[in-house]
Amino acid sequence: DNDGTRHGCVECAVSVDAAEKGDGKYVADLVWAFGRSEEELGATVRKCQMYGGLQGMRARTEKHWEMWLGSKLAVSDASGLGQEIGNLYARSLMVLRTHADNRGAFLAAIDWDVHREQKETYSYCWMRDAGFACEAMTRNNCPELSEALFRFAQRALASRTHHGKPYPFFMQKYCSDGTVGSTWMSRVDGASGIPRL
């Protein structure tokens, strides 16, 4: 849907490169570039070209994540698990890392399929679940994610005040920018008893 108020404005460029692999099979590379404006999108595309286009960016990205995984305690200790479990372990670390917003939020999911029916997503930070994810990542040599979550939590608490004092509790869920997430069901306002959406 085109609800720019709720979902923000995003400029996008898409590139598809397909080649015949043989035996009637094809391989295709799909590249998406995003920006909050045409200028930012243009800068992203120019940066991609500067790094050698698709192949250069892919090689650079693969090297980055290989180095990242190589620096994690669990990957070096996973050798006794066997290749299949070791690969699953490494993939799990990567999945958790992709859900960690650089501003500190740990998003529950970055899926979009539920949006079709509910006009909502699971791209929110539930503080309890974020704590579980950060605990796992801290045990795998990623304490910076927990530190970022603590700073995110401080900002979230400080942003909501009552009579000049921060609320001493978290709301149900937060957007990655720290604003309170929308609610899917109505709730009753304690002071007035009036149902709110």
Coordinates of N, CA, C and O in Angstrom, one line a residue:
D1 N 0.8 -1.2 0.0 CA 0.0 0.0 0.0 C 0.9 1.2 0.0 O 2.1 1.2 0.3
N2 N 0.3 2.4 -0.3 CA 1.1 3.6 -0.4 C 1.0 4.5 0.9 O 0.9 5.7 0.8
D3 N 0.9 3.9 2.0 CA 0.8 4.6 3.3 C 2.2 5.1 3.7 O 2.9 4.5 4.5
G4 N 2.6 6.2 3.1 CA 4.0 6.8 3.4 C 4.1 7.3 4.8 O 5.2 7.4 5.4
T5 N 3.0 7.6 5.4 CA 3.0 8.1 6.8 C 3.4 7.0 7.8 O 4.3 7.1 8.6
R6 N 2.9 5.8 7.6 CA 3.2 4.7 8.4 C 4.5 4.0 8.1 O 5.2 3.6 8.9
H7 N 4.7 3.8 6.8 CA 5.9 3.0 6.4 C 7.0 3.8 5.8 O 8.0 3.2 5.5
G8 N 6.9 5.1 5.7 CA 8.0 5.9 5.2 C 8.1 5.9 3.7 O 7.5 5.2 3.0
C9 N 8.9 6.8 3.2 CA 9.1 7.0 1.8 C 10.5 6.3 1.4 O 11.5 6.6 2.1
V10 N 10.5 5.5 0.5 CA 11.7 4.8 0.1 C 11.8 4.9 -1.5 O 10.9 4.6 -2.2
E11 N 13.0 5.3 -1.9 CA 13.3 5.2 -3.3 C 14.1 3.9 -3.6 O 14.8 3.5 -2.7
C12 N 13.9 3.3 -4.7 CA 14.4 2.0 -5.0 C 14.9 1.9 -6.4 O 14.3 2.4 -7.3
A13 N 16.0 1.2 -6.6 CA 16.5 0.8 -8.0 C 16.7 -0.7 -8.0 O 17.2 -1.2 -7.0
V14 N 16.3 -1.3 -9.0 CA 16.4 -2.8 -9.1 C 17.2 -3.1 -10.4 O 17.1 -2.6 -11.4
S15 N 18.1 -4.1 -10.2 CA 18.9 -4.6 -11.4 C 18.8 -6.1 -11.4 O 19.0 -6.8 -10.4
V16 N 18.6 -6.7 -12.6 CA 18.5 -8.1 -12.7 C 19.5 -8.5 -13.8 O 19.5 -8.0 -14.9
D17 N 20.4 -9.5 -13.5 CA 21.4 -10.0 -14.4 C 21.2 -11.5 -14.5 O 21.4 -12.2 -13.6
A18 N 20.7 -12.0 -15.7 CA 20.4 -13.4 -15.9 C 21.4 -13.9 -17.0 O 21.7 -13.3 -17.9
A19 N 21.8 -15.2 -16.7 CA 22.7 -15.8 -17.7 C 22.3 -17.3 -17.7 O 21.9 -17.9 -16.7
E20 N 22.5 -17.9 -18.9 CA 22.2 -19.3 -19.1 C 23.4 -20.1 -18.4 O 24.6 -19.9 -18.7
K21 N 23.0 -21.0 -17.6 CA 24.0 -21.8 -16.9 C 24.3 -23.1 -17.6 O 25.4 -23.7 -17.4
G22 N 23.5 -23.5 -18.5 CA 23.6 -24.8 -19.2 C 22.5 -25.8 -18.8 O 21.9 -25.6 -17.8
D23 N 22.3 -26.8 -19.6 CA 21.2 -27.8 -19.3 C 19.9 -27.1 -19.2 O 19.0 -27.6 -18.5
G24 N 19.7 -26.0 -19.9 CA 18.4 -25.3 -19.9 C 18.1 -24.5 -18.6 O 17.0 -24.1 -18.3
K25 N 19.2 -24.4 -17.7 CA 19.0 -23.7 -16.5 C 19.6 -22.3 -16.6 O 20.6 -22.1 -17.3
Y26 N 19.1 -21.4 -15.8 CA 19.5 -20.0 -15.7 C 19.9 -19.7 -14.3 O 19.3 -20.2 -13.4
V27 N 20.8 -18.7 -14.2 CA 21.1 -18.2 -12.9 C 20.9 -16.7 -13.0 O 21.1 -16.1 -14.0
A28 N 20.3 -16.1 -12.0 CA 19.9 -14.7 -12.0 C 20.4 -14.0 -10.8 O 20.3 -14.6 -9.7
D29 N 21.0 -12.8 -10.9 CA 21.4 -12.0 -9.8 C 20.4 -10.9 -9.7 O 20.1 -10.2 -10.7
L30 N 19.8 -10.6 -8.5 CA 18.9 -9.6 -8.3 C 19.5 -8.6 -7.3 O 19.9 -9.0 -6.2
V31 N 19.6 -7.4 -7.6 CA 20.2 -6.4 -6.7 C 19.1 -5.3 -6.5 O 18.5 -4.7 -7.4
W32 N 18.9 -5.0 -5.2 CA 18.0 -3.9 -4.8 C 18.9 -2.8 -4.1 O 19.7 -3.1 -3.3
A33 N 18.7 -1.6 -4.5 CA 19.4 -0.5 -3.8 C 18.3 0.5 -3.3 O 17.3 0.7 -4.0
F34 N 18.4 0.9 -2.1 CA 17.4 1.7 -1.4 C 18.0 3.0 -0.9 O 19.2 3.1 -0.6
G35 N 17.1 4.0 -0.8 CA 17.5 5.3 -0.2 C 16.3 6.0 0.2 O 15.2 5.8 -0.2
R36 N 16.5 7.0 1.1 CA 15.3 7.8 1.6 C 15.0 8.9 0.7 O 14.0 9.6 0.9
S37 N 15.8 9.1 -0.3 CA 15.6 10.2 -1.3 C 16.3 9.7 -2.6 O 17.1 8.8 -2.6
E38 N 16.0 10.4 -3.7 CA 16.7 10.1 -5.0 C 18.2 10.4 -4.8 O 19.0 9.6 -5.4
E39 N 18.5 11.4 -4.1 CA 20.0 11.7 -3.9 C 20.7 10.6 -3.2 O 21.8 10.2 -3.5
E40 N 20.1 10.1 -2.1 CA 20.7 9.0 -1.3 C 20.8 7.7 -2.2 O 21.8 7.0 -2.1
L41 N 19.7 7.5 -2.9 CA 19.7 6.3 -3.8 C 20.8 6.4 -4.9 O 21.6 5.5 -5.1
G42 N 21.0 7.6 -5.5 CA 22.0 7.8 -6.4 C 23.4 7.6 -5.8 O 24.3 7.0 -6.4
A43 N 23.6 8.1 -4.6 CA 24.9 7.9 -3.9 C 25.2 6.4 -3.7 O 26.3 5.9 -3.8
T44 N 24.1 5.7 -3.3 CA 24.3 4.2 -3.1 C 24.7 3.5 -4.4 O 25.6 2.7 -4.4
V45 N 24.0 3.9 -5.5 CA 24.4 3.2 -6.8 C 25.8 3.6 -7.2 O 26.5 2.7 -7.7
R46 N 26.2 4.9 -7.0 CA 27.6 5.3 -7.4 C 28.6 4.5 -6.5 O 29.6 4.1 -7.0
K47 N 28.2 4.3 -5.2 CA 29.2 3.6 -4.3 C 29.3 2.2 -4.8 O 30.4 1.6 -4.8
C48 N 28.2 1.6 -5.2 CA 28.3 0.2 -5.8 C 29.2 0.1 -7.0 O 30.0 -0.8 -7.1
Q49 N 29.0 1.1 -7.9 CA 29.9 1.1 -9.1 C 31.4 1.3 -8.7 O 32.3 0.7 -9.3
M50 N 31.6 2.2 -7.7 CA 33.0 2.4 -7.2 C 33.6 1.1 -6.7 O 34.8 0.9 -6.9
Y51 N 32.9 0.2 -6.1 CA 33.4 -1.0 -5.6 C 33.4 -2.1 -6.6 O 33.6 -3.3 -6.2
G52 N 33.2 -1.8 -7.9 CA 33.3 -2.9 -8.9 C 32.0 -3.5 -9.3 O 32.0 -4.6 -9.7
G53 N 31.0 -2.7 -9.1 CA 29.6 -3.2 -9.6 C 29.2 -4.4 -8.7 O 29.6 -4.6 -7.6
L54 N 28.3 -5.2 -9.3 CA 27.7 -6.3 -8.6 C 28.7 -7.3 -8.0 O 28.7 -7.7 -6.9
Q55 N 29.6 -7.7 -8.9 CA 30.6 -8.7 -8.5 C 31.5 -8.2 -7.3 O 31.8 -8.9 -6.4
G56 N 31.9 -6.9 -7.5 CA 32.8 -6.3 -6.5 C 32.0 -6.2 -5.1 O 32.6 -6.5 -4.1
M57 N 30.8 -5.7 -5.2 CA 30.0 -5.6 -4.0 C 29.7 -7.0 -3.3 O 29.8 -7.1 -2.1
R58 N 29.4 -8.0 -4.2 CA 29.2 -9.3 -3.6 C 30.5 -9.8 -2.9 O 30.4 -10.3 -1.8
A59 N 31.6 -9.7 -3.6 CA 32.9 -10.2 -3.0 C 33.2 -9.4 -1.7 O 33.6 -10.0 -0.7
R60 N 32.9 -8.1 -1.7 CA 33.2 -7.3 -0.5 C 32.2 -7.7 0.6 O 32.6 -7.8 1.8
T61 N 31.0 -7.9 0.3 CA 30.0 -8.3 1.3 C 30.3 -9.7 1.9 O 30.3 -9.9 3.1
E62 N 30.7 -10.7 1.0 CA 31.0 -12.0 1.5 C 32.2 -11.9 2.4 O 32.3 -12.6 3.4
K63 N 33.2 -11.2 2.0 CA 34.4 -11.0 2.8 C 34.1 -10.4 4.2 O 34.6 -10.9 5.2
H64 N 33.3 -9.4 4.2 CA 32.8 -8.8 5.5 C 32.2 -9.8 6.4 O 32.6 -9.9 7.6
W65 N 31.2 -10.6 5.9 CA 30.5 -11.5 6.8 C 31.4 -12.7 7.1 O 31.2 -13.3 8.2
E66 N 32.3 -13.1 6.3 CA 33.3 -14.2 6.6 C 34.1 -13.7 7.8 O 34.4 -14.4 8.7
M67 N 34.6 -12.5 7.7 CA 35.4 -11.9 8.8 C 34.6 -11.8 10.1 O 35.1 -12.1 11.2
W68 N 33.4 -11.3 9.9 CA 32.5 -11.1 11.1 C 32.3 -12.5 11.8 O 32.5 -12.6 13.0
L69 N 31.9 -13.5 11.0 CA 31.7 -14.8 11.6 C 33.0 -15.4 12.2 O 32.9 -16.0 13.2
G70 N 34.1 -15.2 11.5 CA 35.4 -15.7 12.0 C 35.8 -15.1 13.3 O 36.5 -15.7 14.1
S71 N 35.2 -13.9 13.7 CA 35.6 -13.2 14.9 C 34.7 -13.7 16.1 O 34.9 -13.2 17.2
K72 N 33.7 -14.5 15.8 CA 32.8 -14.9 16.8 C 33.2 -16.1 17.6 O 33.6 -17.1 16.9
L73 N 33.1 -16.1 18.8 CA 33.5 -17.2 19.7 C 32.9 -18.5 19.3 O 33.6 -19.5 19.1
A74 N 31.6 -18.5 19.0 CA 30.9 -19.8 18.7 C 31.4 -20.4 17.5 O 31.4 -21.7 17.4
V75 N 31.7 -19.7 16.4 CA 32.2 -20.3 15.2 C 33.5 -21.0 15.4 O 33.6 -22.1 14.9
S76 N 34.4 -20.4 16.1 CA 35.7 -21.1 16.3 C 35.5 -22.4 17.2 O 36.2 -23.3 17.1
D77 N 34.5 -22.3 18.1 CA 34.2 -23.5 19.0 C 33.3 -24.5 18.3 O 33.0 -25.5 18.9
A78 N 32.7 -24.2 17.2 CA 31.7 -25.1 16.6 C 32.4 -26.2 15.8 O 31.7 -27.1 15.3
S79 N 33.7 -26.3 15.7 CA 34.4 -27.3 15.0 C 34.0 -28.7 15.4 O 33.9 -29.7 14.6
G80 N 33.7 -28.9 16.7 CA 33.3 -30.3 17.2 C 31.9 -30.6 16.9 O 31.5 -31.8 17.2
L81 N 31.1 -29.7 16.4 CA 29.7 -30.0 16.1 C 29.5 -30.7 14.8 O 28.4 -31.1 14.6
G82 N 30.4 -30.7 14.0 CA 30.2 -31.3 12.6 C 29.8 -30.2 11.7 O 29.4 -29.1 12.1
Q83 N 30.0 -30.4 10.4 CA 29.8 -29.4 9.4 C 28.4 -28.9 9.3 O 28.1 -27.7 9.3
E84 N 27.4 -29.9 9.3 CA 26.0 -29.5 9.2 C 25.5 -28.6 10.3 O 24.9 -27.6 10.1
I85 N 25.8 -29.0 11.6 CA 25.4 -28.3 12.7 C 26.2 -27.0 12.8 O 25.7 -25.9 13.2
G86 N 27.5 -27.0 12.5 CA 28.3 -25.8 12.5 C 27.8 -24.8 11.5 O 27.7 -23.6 11.8
N87 N 27.4 -25.2 10.3 CA 26.8 -24.3 9.3 C 25.5 -23.7 9.8 O 25.2 -22.5 9.6
L88 N 24.7 -24.5 10.4 CA 23.4 -24.1 11.0 C 23.6 -23.1 12.1 O 22.9 -22.0 12.2
Y89 N 24.6 -23.3 12.9 CA 25.0 -22.4 14.0 C 25.4 -21.0 13.4 O 25.0 -20.0 13.9
A90 N 26.3 -21.1 12.4 CA 26.8 -19.8 11.8 C 25.6 -19.1 11.2 O 25.5 -17.9 11.3
R91 N 24.7 -19.8 10.5 CA 23.6 -19.2 9.8 C 22.7 -18.6 10.9 O 22.1 -17.5 10.7
S92 N 22.5 -19.2 12.0 CA 21.7 -18.7 13.1 C 22.2 -17.3 13.6 O 21.5 -16.4 13.9
L93 N 23.6 -17.3 13.8 CA 24.2 -16.0 14.2 C 23.9 -14.9 13.2 O 23.6 -13.8 13.5
M94 N 24.0 -15.3 11.9 CA 23.8 -14.3 10.8 C 22.3 -13.8 10.9 O 22.1 -12.6 10.7
V95 N 21.4 -14.7 11.0 CA 20.0 -14.3 11.1 C 19.7 -13.4 12.3 O 19.1 -12.4 12.1
L96 N 20.3 -13.7 13.4 CA 20.1 -12.9 14.6 C 20.7 -11.5 14.3 O 20.1 -10.5 14.6
R97 N 21.9 -11.5 13.7 CA 22.5 -10.2 13.4 C 21.7 -9.3 12.4 O 21.7 -8.1 12.6
T98 N 21.1 -10.0 11.5 CA 20.3 -9.2 10.5 C 19.1 -8.6 11.2 O 18.5 -7.6 10.6
H99 N 18.6 -9.1 12.3 CA 17.5 -8.5 13.0 C 17.9 -7.4 14.0 O 17.0 -6.8 14.6
A100 N 19.2 -7.2 14.2 CA 19.7 -6.2 15.1 C 19.8 -4.8 14.3 O 20.7 -4.7 13.5
D101 N 19.0 -3.9 14.7 CA 19.1 -2.6 14.1 C 20.4 -1.9 14.7 O 20.6 -2.0 15.9
N102 N 21.1 -1.1 13.9 CA 22.3 -0.5 14.4 C 22.0 0.6 15.4 O 23.0 1.0 16.1
R103 N 20.8 1.0 15.6 CA 20.4 2.0 16.6 C 20.1 1.3 18.0 O 19.8 1.9 18.9
G104 N 20.1 -0.1 18.0 CA 19.9 -0.8 19.2 C 18.7 -1.7 19.3 O 18.7 -2.6 20.1
A105 N 17.7 -1.5 18.5 CA 16.5 -2.3 18.5 C 16.9 -3.7 18.0 O 17.7 -3.8 17.0
F106 N 16.2 -4.7 18.5 CA 16.3 -6.1 18.0 C 15.0 -6.4 17.5 O 14.0 -6.6 18.3
L107 N 14.8 -6.5 16.2 CA 13.5 -6.7 15.6 C 13.0 -8.1 15.7 O 13.8 -9.0 15.4
A108 N 11.8 -8.4 16.0 CA 11.3 -9.7 16.1 C 11.3 -10.5 14.8 O 11.7 -11.6 14.7
A109 N 11.0 -9.8 13.7 CA 11.0 -10.4 12.4 C 11.1 -9.3 11.3 O 10.6 -8.2 11.6
I110 N 11.7 -9.6 10.2 CA 11.7 -8.6 9.1 C 10.9 -9.1 7.9 O 11.1 -8.8 6.8
D111 N 9.8 -9.9 8.3 CA 9.0 -10.4 7.2 C 7.9 -9.4 6.8 O 7.8 -8.3 7.4
W112 N 7.2 -9.7 5.8 CA 6.2 -8.7 5.3 C 4.9 -9.4 5.0 O 3.9 -8.7 4.7
D113 N 4.8 -10.7 5.0 CA 3.6 -11.4 4.5 C 2.4 -11.1 5.3 O 1.3 -11.1 4.8
V114 N 2.5 -10.9 6.6 CA 1.4 -10.7 7.5 C 0.8 -9.3 7.2 O -0.4 -9.1 7.5
H115 N 1.5 -8.4 6.6 CA 1.0 -7.1 6.3 C -0.2 -7.1 5.4 O -1.1 -6.3 5.5
R116 N -0.3 -8.1 4.5 CA -1.4 -8.1 3.5 C -2.8 -8.2 4.2 O -3.7 -7.5 3.8
E117 N -2.8 -9.0 5.3 CA -4.1 -9.1 6.0 C -4.3 -8.2 7.2 O -5.4 -7.7 7.4
Q118 N -3.2 -8.0 7.9 CA -3.3 -7.2 9.1 C -2.9 -5.7 9.0 O -3.1 -4.9 9.9
K119 N -2.3 -5.4 7.8 CA -1.7 -4.0 7.6 C -0.7 -3.7 8.7 O -0.6 -2.6 9.2
E120 N 0.0 -4.8 9.2 CA 1.0 -4.7 10.2 C 2.1 -5.6 9.9 O 2.0 -6.5 9.0
T121 N 3.2 -5.6 10.6 CA 4.3 -6.5 10.5 C 4.8 -6.9 11.9 O 4.3 -6.4 12.9
Y122 N 5.8 -7.7 11.9 CA 6.5 -8.1 13.2 C 7.8 -7.3 13.3 O 8.6 -7.7 14.1
S123 N 8.0 -6.3 12.5 CA 9.2 -5.5 12.5 C 9.2 -4.5 13.7 O 9.4 -3.3 13.5
Y124 N 9.1 -5.1 14.9 CA 9.1 -4.3 16.1 C 10.1 -4.9 17.1 O 10.4 -6.1 17.0
C125 N 10.4 -4.1 18.0 CA 11.3 -4.6 19.1 C 10.5 -4.8 20.3 O 9.9 -3.8 20.9
W126 N 10.3 -6.0 20.7 CA 9.7 -6.4 22.0 C 10.9 -6.5 23.0 O 11.8 -7.3 22.7
M127 N 10.9 -5.8 24.1 CA 12.1 -5.7 24.9 C 12.5 -7.1 25.5 O 13.7 -7.4 25.6
R128 N 11.5 -7.9 25.9 CA 11.8 -9.2 26.5 C 12.5 -10.1 25.4 O 13.6 -10.7 25.7
D129 N 11.9 -10.1 24.2 CA 12.5 -11.0 23.2 C 13.9 -10.4 22.7 O 14.8 -11.2 22.4
A130 N 14.0 -9.1 22.7 CA 15.3 -8.5 22.3 C 16.4 -8.9 23.4 O 17.5 -9.2 23.0
G131 N 16.0 -9.0 24.6 CA 16.9 -9.4 25.7 C 17.4 -10.8 25.5 O 18.6 -11.1 25.6
F132 N 16.5 -11.7 25.1 CA 16.8 -13.1 24.8 C 17.8 -13.2 23.7 O 18.8 -13.9 23.7
A133 N 17.5 -12.5 22.6 CA 18.4 -12.5 21.4 C 19.8 -11.9 21.8 O 20.8 -12.4 21.3
C134 N 19.8 -10.8 22.5 CA 21.1 -10.2 22.9 C 21.9 -11.1 23.8 O 23.1 -11.1 23.7
E135 N 21.2 -11.8 24.7 CA 22.0 -12.8 25.5 C 22.7 -13.8 24.7 O 23.9 -14.1 24.9
A136 N 22.0 -14.4 23.7 CA 22.6 -15.3 22.8 C 23.8 -14.7 22.0 O 24.8 -15.3 21.9
M137 N 23.6 -13.5 21.6 CA 24.7 -12.9 20.8 C 25.9 -12.5 21.7 O 27.0 -12.6 21.3
T138 N 25.6 -12.1 22.9 CA 26.7 -11.8 23.9 C 27.5 -13.0 24.2 O 28.7 -13.0 24.2
R139 N 26.9 -14.2 24.3 CA 27.6 -15.4 24.5 C 28.4 -15.8 23.3 O 29.3 -16.7 23.4
N140 N 28.2 -15.2 22.1 CA 28.9 -15.4 20.9 C 29.8 -14.2 20.5 O 29.9 -13.9 19.3
N141 N 30.3 -13.5 21.5 CA 31.3 -12.5 21.3 C 30.7 -11.3 20.5 O 31.4 -10.6 19.7
C142 N 29.5 -10.9 20.8 CA 28.8 -9.7 20.2 C 28.2 -8.9 21.3 O 27.1 -8.5 21.3
P143 N 29.0 -8.5 22.3 CA 28.5 -7.6 23.4 C 28.0 -6.3 22.9 O 27.2 -5.6 23.6
E144 N 28.5 -5.8 21.8 CA 28.1 -4.5 21.3 C 26.6 -4.4 21.0 O 26.0 -3.4 21.1
L145 N 26.0 -5.6 20.7 CA 24.6 -5.6 20.4 C 23.8 -5.4 21.7 O 22.8 -4.7 21.7
S146 N 24.2 -6.0 22.8 CA 23.6 -5.8 24.1 C 23.8 -4.3 24.6 O 22.8 -3.7 25.1
E147 N 25.0 -3.8 24.4 CA 25.2 -2.4 24.8 C 24.3 -1.5 24.0 O 23.7 -0.5 24.6
A148 N 24.2 -1.7 22.7 CA 23.3 -0.9 21.9 C 21.8 -1.0 22.3 O 21.1 0.0 22.3
L149 N 21.4 -2.2 22.7 CA 20.0 -2.4 23.2 C 19.8 -1.7 24.5 O 18.8 -1.0 24.7
F150 N 20.8 -1.6 25.4 CA 20.6 -0.9 26.6 C 20.5 0.6 26.3 O 19.7 1.3 27.0
R151 N 21.3 1.1 25.4 CA 21.1 2.6 25.0 C 19.8 2.8 24.4 O 19.1 3.8 24.7
F152 N 19.3 1.9 23.6 CA 18.0 2.0 23.0 C 16.9 2.0 24.1 O 16.0 2.8 24.0
A153 N 17.0 1.1 25.0 CA 16.1 1.1 26.1 C 16.1 2.4 27.0 O 15.0 2.9 27.3
Q154 N 17.2 2.9 27.2 CA 17.3 4.2 27.9 C 16.6 5.3 27.2 O 15.8 6.1 27.8
R155 N 16.8 5.4 25.9 CA 16.1 6.4 25.1 C 14.6 6.2 25.1 O 13.8 7.1 25.1
A156 N 14.2 4.9 25.0 CA 12.8 4.6 24.9 C 12.1 5.0 26.3 O 11.0 5.6 26.2
L157 N 12.7 4.7 27.4 CA 12.2 5.1 28.7 C 12.1 6.6 28.8 O 11.2 7.2 29.3
A158 N 13.2 7.3 28.4 CA 13.3 8.7 28.6 C 12.4 9.5 27.7 O 12.0 10.6 28.0
S159 N 11.9 8.9 26.6 CA 11.1 9.6 25.6 C 9.6 9.7 26.1 O 8.8 10.5 25.6
R160 N 9.2 8.9 27.1 CA 7.8 8.9 27.6 C 7.8 9.4 29.0 O 8.4 8.7 29.9
T161 N 7.2 10.5 29.3 CA 7.2 11.0 30.7 C 5.8 11.3 31.2 O 4.9 11.4 30.4
H162 N 5.7 11.3 32.5 CA 4.4 11.6 33.1 C 4.8 12.5 34.3 O 5.5 12.1 35.2
H163 N 4.2 13.7 34.3 CA 4.6 14.8 35.3 C 6.1 15.0 35.4 O 6.6 15.1 36.4
G164 N 6.7 15.0 34.2 CA 8.2 15.3 34.2 C 9.1 14.1 34.5 O 10.3 14.3 34.5
K165 N 8.5 13.0 34.8 CA 9.4 11.8 35.1 C 9.2 10.7 34.1 O 8.1 10.5 33.6
P166 N 10.3 10.0 33.8 CA 10.1 8.9 32.8 C 9.2 7.8 33.4 O 9.2 7.6 34.6
Y167 N 8.4 7.2 32.5 CA 7.6 6.0 32.9 C 8.6 4.9 33.3 O 9.6 4.7 32.7
P168 N 8.3 4.2 34.4 CA 9.2 3.2 34.9 C 9.0 1.8 34.3 O 9.3 0.8 34.8
F169 N 8.4 1.8 33.1 CA 8.1 0.5 32.4 C 8.2 0.7 30.9 O 8.1 1.8 30.4
F170 N 8.3 -0.4 30.2 CA 8.4 -0.4 28.8 C 7.0 -0.5 28.2 O 6.1 -1.2 28.8
M171 N 6.8 0.0 27.0 CA 5.5 -0.2 26.3 C 5.6 -1.6 25.7 O 6.7 -2.2 25.7
Q172 N 4.6 -2.1 25.1 CA 4.5 -3.4 24.5 C 5.6 -3.6 23.5 O 6.3 -4.6 23.5
K173 N 5.8 -2.7 22.5 CA 6.7 -2.9 21.4 C 7.1 -1.5 20.9 O 6.4 -0.5 21.1
Y174 N 8.3 -1.5 20.3 CA 8.9 -0.2 19.7 C 9.3 -0.4 18.3 O 9.7 -1.5 17.9
C175 N 9.2 0.7 17.5 CA 9.7 0.7 16.2 C 11.3 0.8 16.3 O 11.8 1.2 17.4
S176 N 12.0 0.6 15.3 CA 13.4 0.6 15.3 C 14.0 2.0 15.6 O 15.1 2.1 16.1
D177 N 13.2 3.0 15.4 CA 13.7 4.4 15.7 C 13.4 4.8 17.2 O 13.7 5.9 17.6
G178 N 12.8 3.9 18.0 CA 12.5 4.1 19.4 C 11.1 4.6 19.7 O 10.7 4.7 20.8
T179 N 10.3 4.9 18.7 CA 8.9 5.3 18.9 C 8.1 4.1 19.3 O 8.4 3.0 18.9
V180 N 7.0 4.4 20.0 CA 6.2 3.3 20.4 C 5.5 2.7 19.2 O 5.0 3.4 18.4
G181 N 5.5 1.3 19.2 CA 4.8 0.6 18.1 C 3.3 0.7 18.2 O 2.8 0.8 19.3
S182 N 2.7 0.5 17.0 CA 1.2 0.6 17.0 C 0.7 -0.7 17.7 O 1.4 -1.7 17.9
T183 N -0.5 -0.6 18.1 CA -1.2 -1.8 18.7 C -2.1 -2.4 17.7 O -2.8 -1.7 17.0
W184 N -2.2 -3.7 17.7 CA -3.1 -4.4 16.8 C -4.5 -4.5 17.3 O -5.4 -4.8 16.6
M185 N -4.7 -4.4 18.6 CA -6.0 -4.5 19.2 C -6.3 -3.3 20.1 O -5.3 -2.7 20.5
S186 N -7.5 -3.1 20.4 CA -7.9 -1.9 21.2 C -7.4 -2.2 22.6 O -7.3 -3.3 23.0
R187 N -7.2 -1.1 23.4 CA -6.9 -1.2 24.8 C -7.8 -0.2 25.5 O -8.3 0.7 25.0
V188 N -7.9 -0.5 26.8 CA -8.8 0.4 27.6 C -7.8 1.4 28.4 O -6.9 0.9 29.1
D189 N -8.1 2.7 28.2 CA -7.3 3.7 29.0 C -7.7 3.6 30.4 O -8.9 3.6 30.8
G190 N -6.7 3.4 31.3 CA -7.0 3.2 32.7 C -7.7 4.3 33.4 O -8.5 4.1 34.3
A191 N -7.3 5.6 33.0 CA -7.9 6.7 33.7 C -9.3 7.0 33.3 O -10.2 7.2 34.2
S192 N -9.6 6.8 32.0 CA -11.0 7.2 31.6 C -11.9 6.0 31.4 O -13.1 6.1 31.3
G193 N -11.3 4.8 31.2 CA -12.1 3.6 30.9 C -12.5 3.6 29.5 O -13.3 2.7 29.1
I194 N -12.0 4.5 28.6 CA -12.4 4.5 27.2 C -11.5 3.6 26.4 O -10.3 3.7 26.5
P195 N -12.1 2.8 25.5 CA -11.3 1.9 24.6 C -10.6 2.8 23.6 O -11.1 3.8 23.1
R196 N -9.3 2.5 23.4 CA -8.5 3.2 22.4 C -7.9 2.2 21.4 O -7.7 1.1 21.7
L197 N -7.7 2.7 20.2 CA -7.1 1.9 19.2 C -5.6 2.1 19.2 O -5.1 3.1 19.5

